[in-house]
Short mmCIF file of C-alpha atoms in Angstrom, two decimals:
data_model
loop_
_atom_site.label_atom_id
_atom_site.label_comp_id
_atom_site.label_asym_id
_atom_site.label_seq_id
_atom_site.Cartn_x
_atom_site.Cartn_y
_atom_site.Cartn_z
CA MET A 2 67.45 126.47 76.76
CA ASN A 3 67.64 123.75 79.33
CA LYS A 4 66.81 123.89 83.02
CA GLN A 5 70.42 123.67 84.24
CA ILE A 6 71.47 126.67 82.18
CA ARG A 7 68.40 128.63 83.33
CA GLN A 8 69.01 127.80 86.98
CA LYS A 9 72.68 128.78 86.66
CA LYS A 10 71.51 132.11 85.24
CA ILE A 11 69.13 132.54 88.20
CA ALA A 12 72.05 132.06 90.59
CA GLU A 13 74.05 134.66 88.64
CA ILE A 14 71.16 137.14 88.68
CA ILE A 15 70.45 136.93 92.41
CA GLY A 16 74.17 137.03 93.12
CA SER A 17 74.61 140.27 91.21
CA LYS A 18 71.51 142.30 92.14
CA PRO A 19 68.71 142.31 94.70
CA VAL A 20 65.68 140.38 93.45
CA ALA A 21 62.62 140.63 95.66
CA THR A 22 59.83 138.92 93.69
CA GLN A 23 59.20 136.06 91.29
CA ASP A 24 57.94 138.57 88.73
CA GLN A 25 61.18 140.54 89.00
CA LEU A 26 63.20 137.33 88.56
CA ALA A 27 61.10 136.32 85.55
CA GLY A 28 61.71 139.75 84.05
CA GLU A 29 65.46 139.46 84.55
CA LEU A 30 65.42 136.01 82.95
CA LYS A 31 63.49 137.36 79.95
CA LEU A 32 66.05 140.15 79.57
CA ALA A 33 68.72 137.42 79.50
CA GLY A 34 66.90 135.61 76.69
CA PHE A 35 64.96 132.98 78.65
CA SER A 36 61.27 132.45 77.96
CA VAL A 37 59.74 131.53 81.34
CA THR A 38 56.40 131.43 83.07
CA GLN A 39 55.74 132.25 86.71
CA ALA A 40 55.24 128.53 87.39
CA THR A 41 58.67 127.73 85.93
CA VAL A 42 60.30 130.43 88.06
CA SER A 43 58.48 129.13 91.13
CA ARG A 44 59.73 125.57 90.49
CA ASP A 45 63.28 126.82 89.93
CA ILE A 46 63.20 128.76 93.21
CA LYS A 47 62.09 125.62 95.03
CA GLU A 48 64.63 123.36 93.32
CA LEU A 49 67.51 125.77 93.97
CA GLY A 50 66.44 126.12 97.61
CA LEU A 51 66.42 129.91 97.37
CA VAL A 52 65.64 131.71 100.60
CA LYS A 53 64.35 135.20 101.29
CA THR A 54 66.82 137.22 103.33
CA PRO A 55 66.07 140.55 104.98
CA GLY A 56 67.27 143.75 103.41
CA ASP A 57 66.82 147.40 104.27
CA ASN A 58 63.46 149.14 104.77
CA ASN A 59 61.47 145.96 105.51
CA THR A 60 62.36 144.37 102.17
CA SER A 61 63.63 140.87 101.50
CA PHE A 62 65.55 139.37 98.61
CA TYR A 63 66.19 135.94 97.18
CA SER A 64 69.55 134.35 97.90
CA LEU A 65 71.18 130.96 97.69
CA PRO A 66 71.45 129.33 101.10
CA GLY A 67 74.92 129.35 102.62
CA ARG A 68 76.63 131.30 99.83
CA GLY A 69 78.76 134.24 100.96
CA ALA A 70 77.58 137.30 102.81
CA ILE A 71 73.95 138.16 102.34
CA GLN A 72 73.07 141.52 100.83
CA GLY A 73 72.47 144.04 103.62
CA ALA A 74 73.88 141.67 106.25
CA GLU A 75 76.35 144.19 107.70
CA GLU A 76 73.66 146.85 108.01
CA ARG A 77 71.31 144.37 109.68
CA LEU A 78 74.12 143.31 112.04
CA GLN A 79 74.75 146.91 113.04
CA ARG A 80 71.04 147.55 113.65
CA GLN A 81 70.76 144.40 115.75
CA PHE A 82 73.79 145.34 117.84
CA LEU A 83 72.66 148.93 118.37
CA ASN A 84 69.13 147.87 119.33
CA SER A 85 69.66 144.59 121.18
CA VAL A 86 73.16 144.06 122.54
CA LEU A 87 73.69 144.88 126.22
CA ARG A 88 77.30 143.75 126.61
CA VAL A 89 80.03 141.65 125.05
CA ASP A 90 82.76 139.63 126.81
CA CYS A 91 85.34 137.09 125.70
CA SER A 92 87.48 134.19 126.89
CA GLU A 93 89.92 132.14 124.84
CA ASN A 94 88.28 131.64 121.42
CA LEU A 95 84.74 132.36 122.63
CA ILE A 96 82.77 135.59 122.73
CA VAL A 97 79.60 135.95 124.80
CA VAL A 98 76.99 138.47 123.68
CA LYS A 99 74.21 139.42 126.14
CA THR A 100 70.83 140.72 124.94
CA PRO A 101 67.46 141.42 126.53
CA PRO A 102 65.28 138.29 126.88
CA GLY A 103 64.00 136.97 123.56
CA GLU A 104 66.45 138.87 121.35
CA ALA A 105 69.46 136.55 121.17
CA GLN A 106 68.15 134.55 118.19
CA GLY A 107 67.83 137.63 115.97
CA VAL A 108 71.30 138.91 116.85
CA ALA A 109 72.85 135.46 116.32
CA SER A 110 71.13 135.19 112.94
CA ALA A 111 72.56 138.57 111.94
CA ILE A 112 76.05 137.46 113.02
CA ASP A 113 75.72 134.25 111.00
CA GLN A 114 74.44 136.07 107.91
CA ALA A 115 77.36 138.52 107.99
CA ARG A 116 79.57 135.49 107.31
CA TRP A 117 82.73 136.85 108.92
CA PRO A 118 85.44 134.31 108.00
CA MET A 119 86.86 134.16 111.53
CA ILE A 120 83.52 133.17 113.08
CA ILE A 121 82.82 129.45 112.92
CA GLY A 122 79.27 129.82 114.22
CA THR A 123 76.92 130.93 116.97
CA VAL A 124 74.72 129.26 119.56
CA ALA A 125 71.86 131.38 120.87
CA GLY A 126 69.66 130.96 123.88
CA ASP A 127 67.02 133.40 125.07
CA ASP A 128 69.32 136.26 126.09
CA THR A 129 72.85 134.94 125.51
CA ILE A 130 74.86 134.14 122.38
CA LEU A 131 78.03 132.09 122.29
CA VAL A 132 80.21 133.04 119.31
CA VAL A 133 82.98 130.60 118.37
CA VAL A 134 86.02 132.29 116.78
CA LYS A 135 88.88 130.62 114.92
CA PRO A 136 91.78 131.26 115.09
CA ARG A 137 92.05 132.32 118.71
CA GLU A 138 94.19 135.30 117.62
CA ALA A 139 91.12 136.74 115.86
CA VAL A 140 89.10 137.06 119.09
CA ASP A 141 90.42 140.57 119.80
CA GLU A 142 89.48 141.77 116.32
CA VAL A 143 85.97 140.30 116.50
CA PHE A 144 85.50 141.60 120.04
CA MET A 145 86.52 145.12 118.96
CA ARG A 146 84.20 145.02 115.94
CA PHE A 147 81.32 143.84 118.14
CA SER A 148 82.08 146.62 120.62
CA GLU A 149 82.05 149.20 117.83
CA LEU A 150 78.78 147.83 116.43
CA SER A 151 77.11 148.10 119.83
CA GLY A 152 78.14 151.74 120.14
CA GLY A 153 80.78 151.13 122.79
#
């Protein structure tokens, strides 16, 4: 079977179940009828631009960059908010999230990985995150969800 078909199957596999290692991916491909070596799987991972994303219990899984919510993203977002968010405020279509020094990047990453459709993106400094929301009418919903996530 050709490379394009194999790589499409890889995308299907990692989109349907958590895959943590190249060996696990090779095993899944073999179950699907593909004869692959570890080197082939490694090349496919590189060519597809797969990234490792954090999961639960210090695990990480392969995923396609920029494709939908990442497995475990909501749980990671909740952990980040409970552990690192000091306060949340909003104005117009912007939400400001305050964290202790050095923790804004991790929280912003968790927000981005959750891929909420009403959040265009985040900008993080050392202890402050600017969250851009669209449409403006969604700010209250996002603000309330952030408040709930931070335990408030």
